[in-house]
XYZ file of C-alpha atoms in Angstrom:
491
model
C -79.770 -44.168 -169.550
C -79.312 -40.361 -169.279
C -78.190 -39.232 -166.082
C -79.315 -36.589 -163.873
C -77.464 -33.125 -164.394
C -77.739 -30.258 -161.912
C -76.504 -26.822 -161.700
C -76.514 -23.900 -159.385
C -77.264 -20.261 -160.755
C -78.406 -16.975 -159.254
C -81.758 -16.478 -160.141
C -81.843 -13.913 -163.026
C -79.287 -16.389 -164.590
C -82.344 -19.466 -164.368
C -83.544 -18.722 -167.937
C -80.670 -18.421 -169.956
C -79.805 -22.204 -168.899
C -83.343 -23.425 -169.069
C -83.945 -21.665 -172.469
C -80.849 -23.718 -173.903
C -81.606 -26.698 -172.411
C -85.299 -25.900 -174.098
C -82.995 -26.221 -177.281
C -80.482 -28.428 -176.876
C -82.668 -31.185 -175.006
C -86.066 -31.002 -176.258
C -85.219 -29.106 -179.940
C -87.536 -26.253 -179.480
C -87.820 -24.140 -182.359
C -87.308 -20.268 -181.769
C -90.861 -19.021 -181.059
C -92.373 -21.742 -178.701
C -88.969 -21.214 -176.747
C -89.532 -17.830 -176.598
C -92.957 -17.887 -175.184
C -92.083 -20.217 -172.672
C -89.058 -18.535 -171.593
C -91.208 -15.487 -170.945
C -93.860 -17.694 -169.065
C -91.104 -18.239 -166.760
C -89.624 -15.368 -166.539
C -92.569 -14.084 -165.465
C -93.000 -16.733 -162.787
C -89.563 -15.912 -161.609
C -89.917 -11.892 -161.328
C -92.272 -12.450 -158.728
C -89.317 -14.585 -156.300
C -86.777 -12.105 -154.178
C -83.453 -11.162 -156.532
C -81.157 -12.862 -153.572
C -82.253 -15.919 -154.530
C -80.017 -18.993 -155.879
C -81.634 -22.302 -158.055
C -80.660 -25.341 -158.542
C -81.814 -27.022 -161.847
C -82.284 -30.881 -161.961
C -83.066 -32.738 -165.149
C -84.428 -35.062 -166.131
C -86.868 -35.210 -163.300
C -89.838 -37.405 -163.262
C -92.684 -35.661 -161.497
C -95.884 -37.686 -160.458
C -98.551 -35.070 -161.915
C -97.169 -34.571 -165.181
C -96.695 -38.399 -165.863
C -99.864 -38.706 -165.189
C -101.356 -36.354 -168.098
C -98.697 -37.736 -170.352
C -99.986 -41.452 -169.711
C -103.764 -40.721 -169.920
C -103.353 -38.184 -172.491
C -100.282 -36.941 -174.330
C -98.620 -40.382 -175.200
C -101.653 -41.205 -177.214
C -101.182 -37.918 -179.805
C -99.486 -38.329 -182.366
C -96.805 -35.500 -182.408
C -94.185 -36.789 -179.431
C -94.270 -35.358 -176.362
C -90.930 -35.860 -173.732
C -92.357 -37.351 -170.640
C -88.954 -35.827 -168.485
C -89.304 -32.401 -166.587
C -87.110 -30.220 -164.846
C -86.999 -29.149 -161.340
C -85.854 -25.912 -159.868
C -85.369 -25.467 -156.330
C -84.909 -22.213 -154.381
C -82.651 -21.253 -151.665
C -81.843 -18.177 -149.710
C -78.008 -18.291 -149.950
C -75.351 -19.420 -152.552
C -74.097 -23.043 -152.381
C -72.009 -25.277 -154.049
C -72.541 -28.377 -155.536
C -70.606 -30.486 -153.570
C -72.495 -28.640 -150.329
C -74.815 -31.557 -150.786
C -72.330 -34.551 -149.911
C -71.278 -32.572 -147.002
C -73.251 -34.356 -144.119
C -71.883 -31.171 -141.838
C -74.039 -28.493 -143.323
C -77.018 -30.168 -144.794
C -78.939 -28.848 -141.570
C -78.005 -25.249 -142.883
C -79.021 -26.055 -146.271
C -82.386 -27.804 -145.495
C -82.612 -23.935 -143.798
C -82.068 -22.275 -146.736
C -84.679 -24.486 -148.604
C -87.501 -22.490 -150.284
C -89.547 -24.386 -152.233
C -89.610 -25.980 -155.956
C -90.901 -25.220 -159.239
C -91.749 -28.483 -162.048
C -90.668 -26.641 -165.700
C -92.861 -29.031 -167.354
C -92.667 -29.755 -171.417
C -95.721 -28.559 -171.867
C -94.882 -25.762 -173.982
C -95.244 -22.359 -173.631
C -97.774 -23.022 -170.397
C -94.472 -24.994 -168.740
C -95.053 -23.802 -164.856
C -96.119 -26.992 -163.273
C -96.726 -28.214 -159.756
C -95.247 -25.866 -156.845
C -94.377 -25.250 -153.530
C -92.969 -22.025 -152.514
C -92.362 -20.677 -149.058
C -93.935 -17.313 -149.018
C -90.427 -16.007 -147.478
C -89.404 -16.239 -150.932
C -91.663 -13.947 -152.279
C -91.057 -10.001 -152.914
C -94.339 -9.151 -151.317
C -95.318 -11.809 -148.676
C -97.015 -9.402 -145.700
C -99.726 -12.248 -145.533
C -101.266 -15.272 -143.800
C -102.205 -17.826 -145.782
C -103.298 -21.559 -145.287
C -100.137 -23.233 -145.773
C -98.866 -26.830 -145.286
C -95.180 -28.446 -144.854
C -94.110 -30.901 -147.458
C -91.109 -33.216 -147.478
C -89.435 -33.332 -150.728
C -85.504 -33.742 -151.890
C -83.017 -31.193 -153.431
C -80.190 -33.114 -155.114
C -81.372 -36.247 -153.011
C -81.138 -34.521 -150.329
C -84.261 -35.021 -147.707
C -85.793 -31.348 -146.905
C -89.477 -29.778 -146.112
C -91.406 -26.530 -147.444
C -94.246 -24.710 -145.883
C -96.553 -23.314 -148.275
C -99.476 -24.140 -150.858
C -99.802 -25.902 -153.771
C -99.614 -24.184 -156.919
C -99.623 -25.368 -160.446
C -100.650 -23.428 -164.004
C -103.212 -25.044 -166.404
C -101.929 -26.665 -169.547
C -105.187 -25.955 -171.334
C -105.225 -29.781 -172.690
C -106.130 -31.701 -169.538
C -106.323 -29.658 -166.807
C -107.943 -25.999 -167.048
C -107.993 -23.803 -164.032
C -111.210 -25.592 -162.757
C -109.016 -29.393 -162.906
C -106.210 -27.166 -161.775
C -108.301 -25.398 -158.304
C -109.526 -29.306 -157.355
C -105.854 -30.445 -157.483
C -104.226 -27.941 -155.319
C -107.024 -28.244 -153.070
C -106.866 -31.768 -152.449
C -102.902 -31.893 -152.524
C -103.442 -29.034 -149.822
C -106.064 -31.136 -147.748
C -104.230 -34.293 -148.357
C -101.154 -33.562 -147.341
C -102.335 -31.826 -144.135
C -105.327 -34.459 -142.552
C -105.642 -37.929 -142.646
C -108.787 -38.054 -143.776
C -108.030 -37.097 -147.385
C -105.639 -38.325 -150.510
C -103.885 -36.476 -152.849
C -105.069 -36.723 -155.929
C -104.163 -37.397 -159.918
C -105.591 -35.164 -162.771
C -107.007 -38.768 -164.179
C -108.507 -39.234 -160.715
C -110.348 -35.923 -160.943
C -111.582 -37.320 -165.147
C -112.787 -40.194 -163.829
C -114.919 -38.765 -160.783
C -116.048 -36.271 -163.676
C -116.984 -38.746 -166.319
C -119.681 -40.565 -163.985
C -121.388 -37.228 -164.369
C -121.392 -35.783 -167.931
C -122.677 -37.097 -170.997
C -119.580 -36.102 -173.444
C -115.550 -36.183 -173.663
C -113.456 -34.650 -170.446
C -110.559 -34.388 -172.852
C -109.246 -31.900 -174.133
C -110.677 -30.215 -171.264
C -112.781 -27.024 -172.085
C -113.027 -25.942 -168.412
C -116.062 -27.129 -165.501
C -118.793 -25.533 -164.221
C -118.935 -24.868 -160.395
C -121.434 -27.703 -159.887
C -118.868 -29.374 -161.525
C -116.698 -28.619 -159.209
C -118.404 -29.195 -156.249
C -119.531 -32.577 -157.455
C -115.844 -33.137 -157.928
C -115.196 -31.851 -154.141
C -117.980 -33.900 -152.808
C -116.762 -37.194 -154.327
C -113.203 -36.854 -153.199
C -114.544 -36.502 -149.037
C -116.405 -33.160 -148.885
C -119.578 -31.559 -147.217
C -119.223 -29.304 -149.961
C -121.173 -25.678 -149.736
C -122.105 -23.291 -152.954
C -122.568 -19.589 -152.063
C -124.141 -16.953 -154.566
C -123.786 -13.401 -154.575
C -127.138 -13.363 -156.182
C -128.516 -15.181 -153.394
C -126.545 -13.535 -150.495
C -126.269 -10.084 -151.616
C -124.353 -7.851 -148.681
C -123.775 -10.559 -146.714
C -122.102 -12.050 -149.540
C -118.271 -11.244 -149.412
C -118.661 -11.215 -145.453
C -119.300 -14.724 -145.871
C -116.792 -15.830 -147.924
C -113.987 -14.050 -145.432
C -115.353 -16.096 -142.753
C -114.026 -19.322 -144.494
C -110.670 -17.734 -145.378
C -110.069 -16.881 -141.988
C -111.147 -20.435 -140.873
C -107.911 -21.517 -142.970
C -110.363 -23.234 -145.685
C -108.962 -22.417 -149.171
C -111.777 -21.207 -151.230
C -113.100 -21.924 -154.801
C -114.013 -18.484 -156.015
C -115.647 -18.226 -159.608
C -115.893 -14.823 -161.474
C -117.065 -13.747 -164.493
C -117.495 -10.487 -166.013
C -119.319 -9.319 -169.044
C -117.006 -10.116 -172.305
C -117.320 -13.975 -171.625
C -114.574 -14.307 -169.332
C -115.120 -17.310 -166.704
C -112.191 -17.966 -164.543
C -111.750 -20.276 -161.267
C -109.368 -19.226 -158.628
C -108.028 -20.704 -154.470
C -108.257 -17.969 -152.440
C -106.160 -18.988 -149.411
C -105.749 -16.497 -146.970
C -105.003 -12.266 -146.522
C -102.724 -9.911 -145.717
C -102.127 -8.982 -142.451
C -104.160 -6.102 -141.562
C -102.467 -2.558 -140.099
C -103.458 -0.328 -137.443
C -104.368 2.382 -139.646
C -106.839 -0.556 -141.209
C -108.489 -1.060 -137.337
C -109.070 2.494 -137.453
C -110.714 3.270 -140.234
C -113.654 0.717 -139.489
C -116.451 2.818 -139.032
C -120.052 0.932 -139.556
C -121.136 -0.684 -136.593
C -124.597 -2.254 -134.908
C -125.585 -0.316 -131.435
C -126.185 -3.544 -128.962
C -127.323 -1.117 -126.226
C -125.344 -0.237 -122.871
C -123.711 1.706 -124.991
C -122.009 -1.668 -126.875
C -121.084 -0.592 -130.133
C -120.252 -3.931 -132.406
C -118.044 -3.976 -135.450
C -117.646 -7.135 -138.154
C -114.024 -8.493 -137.950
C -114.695 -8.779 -141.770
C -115.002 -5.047 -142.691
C -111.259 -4.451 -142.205
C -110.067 -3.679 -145.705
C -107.361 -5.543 -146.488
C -106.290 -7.393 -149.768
C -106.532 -11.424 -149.890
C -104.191 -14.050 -151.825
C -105.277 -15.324 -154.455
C -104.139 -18.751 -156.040
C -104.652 -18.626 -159.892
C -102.662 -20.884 -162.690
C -102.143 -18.001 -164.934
C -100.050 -16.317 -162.763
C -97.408 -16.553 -160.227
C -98.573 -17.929 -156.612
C -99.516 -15.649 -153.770
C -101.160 -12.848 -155.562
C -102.990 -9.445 -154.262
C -105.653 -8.120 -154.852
C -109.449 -7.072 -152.821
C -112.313 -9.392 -153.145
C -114.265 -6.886 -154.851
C -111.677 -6.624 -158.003
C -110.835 -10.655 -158.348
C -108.674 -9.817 -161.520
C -107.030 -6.998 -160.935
C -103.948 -8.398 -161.113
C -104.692 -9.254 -165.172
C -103.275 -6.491 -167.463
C -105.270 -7.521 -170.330
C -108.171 -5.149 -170.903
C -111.057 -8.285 -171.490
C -110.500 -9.441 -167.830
C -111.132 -6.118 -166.415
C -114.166 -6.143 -164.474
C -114.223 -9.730 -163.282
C -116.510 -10.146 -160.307
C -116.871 -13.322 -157.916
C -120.273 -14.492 -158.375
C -120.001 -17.646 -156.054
C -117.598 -19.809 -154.024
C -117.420 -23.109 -153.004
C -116.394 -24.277 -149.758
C -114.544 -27.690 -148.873
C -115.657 -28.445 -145.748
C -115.514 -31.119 -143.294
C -118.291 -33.461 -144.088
C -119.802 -33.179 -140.475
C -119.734 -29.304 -140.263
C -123.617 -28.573 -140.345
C -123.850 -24.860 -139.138
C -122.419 -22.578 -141.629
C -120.700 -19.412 -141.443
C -124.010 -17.537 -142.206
C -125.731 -19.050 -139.169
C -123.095 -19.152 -136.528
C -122.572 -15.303 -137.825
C -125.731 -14.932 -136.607
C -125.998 -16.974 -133.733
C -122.527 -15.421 -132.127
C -124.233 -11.877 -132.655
C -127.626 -13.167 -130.836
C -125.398 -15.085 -128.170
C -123.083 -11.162 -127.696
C -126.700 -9.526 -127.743
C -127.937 -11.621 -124.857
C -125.272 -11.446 -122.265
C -124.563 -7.758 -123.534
C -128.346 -7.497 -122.317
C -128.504 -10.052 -119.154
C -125.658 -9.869 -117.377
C -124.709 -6.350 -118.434
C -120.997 -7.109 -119.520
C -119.282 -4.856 -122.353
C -120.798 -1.475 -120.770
C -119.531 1.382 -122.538
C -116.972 -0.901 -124.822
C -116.063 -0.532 -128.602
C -116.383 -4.718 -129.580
C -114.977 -6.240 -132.675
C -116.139 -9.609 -133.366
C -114.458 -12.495 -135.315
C -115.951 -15.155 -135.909
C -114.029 -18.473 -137.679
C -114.637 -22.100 -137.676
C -111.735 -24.369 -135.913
C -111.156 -27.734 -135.204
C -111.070 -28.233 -131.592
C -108.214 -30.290 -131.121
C -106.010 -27.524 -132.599
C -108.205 -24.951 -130.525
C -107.165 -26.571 -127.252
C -103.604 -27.310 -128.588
C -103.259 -23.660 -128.591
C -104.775 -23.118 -124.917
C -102.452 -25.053 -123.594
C -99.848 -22.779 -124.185
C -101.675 -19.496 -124.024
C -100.194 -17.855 -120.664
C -101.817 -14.359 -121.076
C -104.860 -16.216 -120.577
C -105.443 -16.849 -116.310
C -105.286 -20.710 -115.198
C -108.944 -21.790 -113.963
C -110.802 -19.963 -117.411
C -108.278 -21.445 -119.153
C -108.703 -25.327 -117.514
C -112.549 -24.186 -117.916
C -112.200 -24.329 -121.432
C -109.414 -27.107 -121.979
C -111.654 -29.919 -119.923
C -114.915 -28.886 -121.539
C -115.765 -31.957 -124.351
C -116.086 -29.948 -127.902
C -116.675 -31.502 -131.547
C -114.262 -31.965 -133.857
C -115.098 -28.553 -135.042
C -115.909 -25.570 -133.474
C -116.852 -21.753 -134.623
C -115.318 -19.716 -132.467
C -116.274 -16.059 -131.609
C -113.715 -13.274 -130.788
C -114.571 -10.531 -128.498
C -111.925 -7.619 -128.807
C -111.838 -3.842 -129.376
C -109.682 -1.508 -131.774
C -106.578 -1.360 -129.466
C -106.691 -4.794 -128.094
C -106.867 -6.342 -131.876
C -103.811 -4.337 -132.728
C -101.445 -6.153 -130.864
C -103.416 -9.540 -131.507
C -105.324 -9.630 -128.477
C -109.088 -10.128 -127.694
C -110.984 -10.071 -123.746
C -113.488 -12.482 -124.323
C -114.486 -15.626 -126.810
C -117.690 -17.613 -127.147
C -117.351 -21.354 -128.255
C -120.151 -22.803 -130.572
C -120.862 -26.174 -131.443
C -120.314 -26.509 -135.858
C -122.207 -30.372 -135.753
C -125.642 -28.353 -134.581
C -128.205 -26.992 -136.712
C -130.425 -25.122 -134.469
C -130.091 -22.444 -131.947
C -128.741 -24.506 -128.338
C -125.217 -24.684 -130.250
C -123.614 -22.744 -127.564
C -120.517 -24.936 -125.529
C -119.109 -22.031 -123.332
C -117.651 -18.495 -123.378
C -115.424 -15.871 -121.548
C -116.675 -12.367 -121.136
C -116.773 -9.628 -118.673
C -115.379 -11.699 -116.103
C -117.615 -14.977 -116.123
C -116.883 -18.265 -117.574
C -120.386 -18.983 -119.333
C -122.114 -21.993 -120.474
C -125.901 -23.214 -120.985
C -127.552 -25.875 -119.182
C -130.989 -26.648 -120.432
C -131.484 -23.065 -121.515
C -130.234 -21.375 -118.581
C -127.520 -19.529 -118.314
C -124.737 -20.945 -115.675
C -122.215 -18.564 -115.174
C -118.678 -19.147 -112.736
C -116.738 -15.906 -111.821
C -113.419 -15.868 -113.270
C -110.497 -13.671 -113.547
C -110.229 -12.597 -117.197
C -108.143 -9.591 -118.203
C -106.893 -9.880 -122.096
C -105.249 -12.611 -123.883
C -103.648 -13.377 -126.931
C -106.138 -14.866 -130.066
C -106.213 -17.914 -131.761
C -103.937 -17.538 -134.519
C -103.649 -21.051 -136.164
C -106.194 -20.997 -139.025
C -103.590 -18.633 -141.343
C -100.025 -18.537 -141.047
């Protein structure tokens, strides 16, 4: 039996000692070696310089047994079934560190994340989960989950989101987008499961009338066939069918802390599937320059949340996690001249199976719902609004009351005893200064199970507490100055 061997390096030491034990372990000849080594030196250049790795091997991970069973152990050239591991850390330990029950607190601090170096040569980047604190540029929000793994059998956690890179044999970056997502959802709610690259085959197979494997990529009904079979209310946007409203849309869900399916194309056959899980956060020089607006009257001058240019974070196996780049240029973070030009021409949403009003409609709802009271009970004279509008669950929702203090006690108790859904779309009232320091002076609170146009559960504006009651409007004076925003959805 060959027993585990470890070893701490400084990162820009990591592929020296995996490239030899490429050589000495799995007898890699020189030019496979050399394109993997790049593969992960790529991977790595994207990680801070500071950081130190410890290297584990063998090391039997879950996902890649799983291809090797169903798949590679049937071909006739051999394939190893042992990875490696490499886990990250923010400061330089020894070995022995490990036994020392005194500091493991300190190193479980340190932890920041692992990386599977998977024999799948040269595409060896397997499944991932790195903090973003260990990446060079990590200014963002993202939806992010904590795992607990081990490092040298040590017990530790990670926050972040999955990440893995196709192997282009039985799992392309359609197989590969399903995974993370579920490993994501699965790992965070109880109502879903992890899942196994066979798993996603199987649900496939029911559907399609030739072989899964090798894989040669999925469609997005594919995918969102996939999605709906593993729990899913899933929902298919088209930028053909949605035009301007289009990209709007699809921030709405990011901001809801829903990773996102995106598929682009462009027009020299590339057809690509990407996560897009979150943004970077926004500056004040990005609040300023928002300039188109809707006139409500009273002088109420309304601005979309989503108009605030900022880049997102993008999840794609070819490259390293966490990367840049606007909506409108999905691939610009591809040097290679045929993926220039890569649009998104639809998403796919995972959503709770009992969401029935989509973004699209309780956009447009909260903008009738601002219009009316703007109109009614003349609130919002003279004001600059920017409205935000994101879908929450309300257990989380109220979580968060319950330790807001900048908000005042009775609109607060208001809110906290009033009986929401599971999941709520919540509308945030706030202007150009107020949003700057993460602050908003009113909110409307709208029911995501409805369909039709009574969806409204209450709201704080001007200074009235707000609900409806058969169509009428009841409204309870309140003391409201500003308060700090929801700010659970991306982290």
């Amino acid at each position: 039996m060959q027993l585990i061997t470890t070893q701490f390096l400084p990162i820009n030491k990591v592929d020296i000692y995996i490239n030899e034990l490429f050589e000495k372990k799995y007898h890699l000849h020189q030019y496979p070696r050399t394109s993997s080594i790049n593969a992960l030196k790529n991977y790595l250049s994207h990680l801070r310089d500071d950081i130190y790795v410890l290297v584990e091997h063998p090391y039997v991970d879950k996902v890649y047994r799983d291809s090797y069973y169903h798949y590679y152990s049937s071909k006739n050239q051999e394939y190893h079934r042992d990875c490696a591991r490499l886990s990250f850390f923010s400061k330089e330990l020894k070995l022995e560190d490990f036994r020392n029950v005194k500091i493991h607190e300190e190193i479980r601090e340190s932890y920041l994340g692992f990386t599977i170096i998977r024999p799948t040569f040269p595409q060896v980047i397997g499944r991932s989960i790195i903090s973003p604190e260990a990446i060079k540029r990590n200014n963002f929000r993202i939806c992010s989950v904590t795992v607990d793994v081990t490092a040298n059998s040590l017990k530790t956690s990670v926050t972040g989101f999955p990440h893995a890179s196709q192997n282009s044999e039985t799992i392309t970056c359609a197989e590969t987008t399903i995974w993370c997502i579920m490993e994501y959802f699965g790992m965070r709610y109880p109502e879903y499961r992890p899942t196994l690259p066979s798993k996603i085959g199987a649900i496939l197979a029911s559907q399609s009338f030739e072989r899964l494997l090798p894989s040669k990529g999925l469609t997005a009904q594919q995918i969102s066939f996939a999605l709906r079979e593993l729990g899913f209310g899933v929902k298919i946007y088209s930028k053909e069918a949605y035009g301007n409203e289009f990209l709007k849309l699809l921030k709405m869900y990011i901001e809801s802390g829903i990773p996102v399916v995106s598929a682009i194309q462009n027009t020299q056959g590339i057809g690509h599937a990407q996560s897009i899980i979150g943004r970077e956060r926004f500056s004040d020089t990005d609040v300023d320059a928002l300039v188109t607006y809707e006139d409500y009257g009273n002088n109420v001058l309304v601005y979309d949340f989503e108009d605030i240019n900022v880049d997102y974070v993008f999840m794609d196996d070819n490259h390293p996690p966490y990367m840049h780049s606007k909506l409108e240029f999905p691939s610009s973070f591809y040097p290679q001249a045929n993926w220039a030009g890569c649009e998104i021409k639809s998403f796919i949403v995972p959503l709770y199976s009992k969401i029935y009003m989509d973004a699209g409609e309780a956009r447009t709802f909260a903008k009738s719902v601002l219009k009316r009271y703007v109109t009614q009970l003349n609130v919002l004279k003279d004001t600059d609004v920017i409205l935000k509008v994101f879908l929450a669950s309300s257990r989380s929702y109220k979580n968060e009351l319950t330790g807001n203090e900048t908000l005042k006690t009775l609109p607060r108790e208001l809110l906290l005893r009033l009986p929401m859904p599971k999941f709520i779309w919540v509308a945030e009232l706030s202007t150009k200064e107020l949003i700057k320091k993460n602050n908003i002076n009113g909110v409307f609170i709208l029911d995501a199970t409805e369909t039709n146009r009574q969806g409204l559960i209450a709201g704080l504006v001007g200074n009235y507490y707000l609900t409806e009651n058969l169509n009428e409007i009841v409204q309870i004076n309140v003391p409201l100055s500003p308060f700090k925003n929801f700010n659970n959805n991306l982290r």
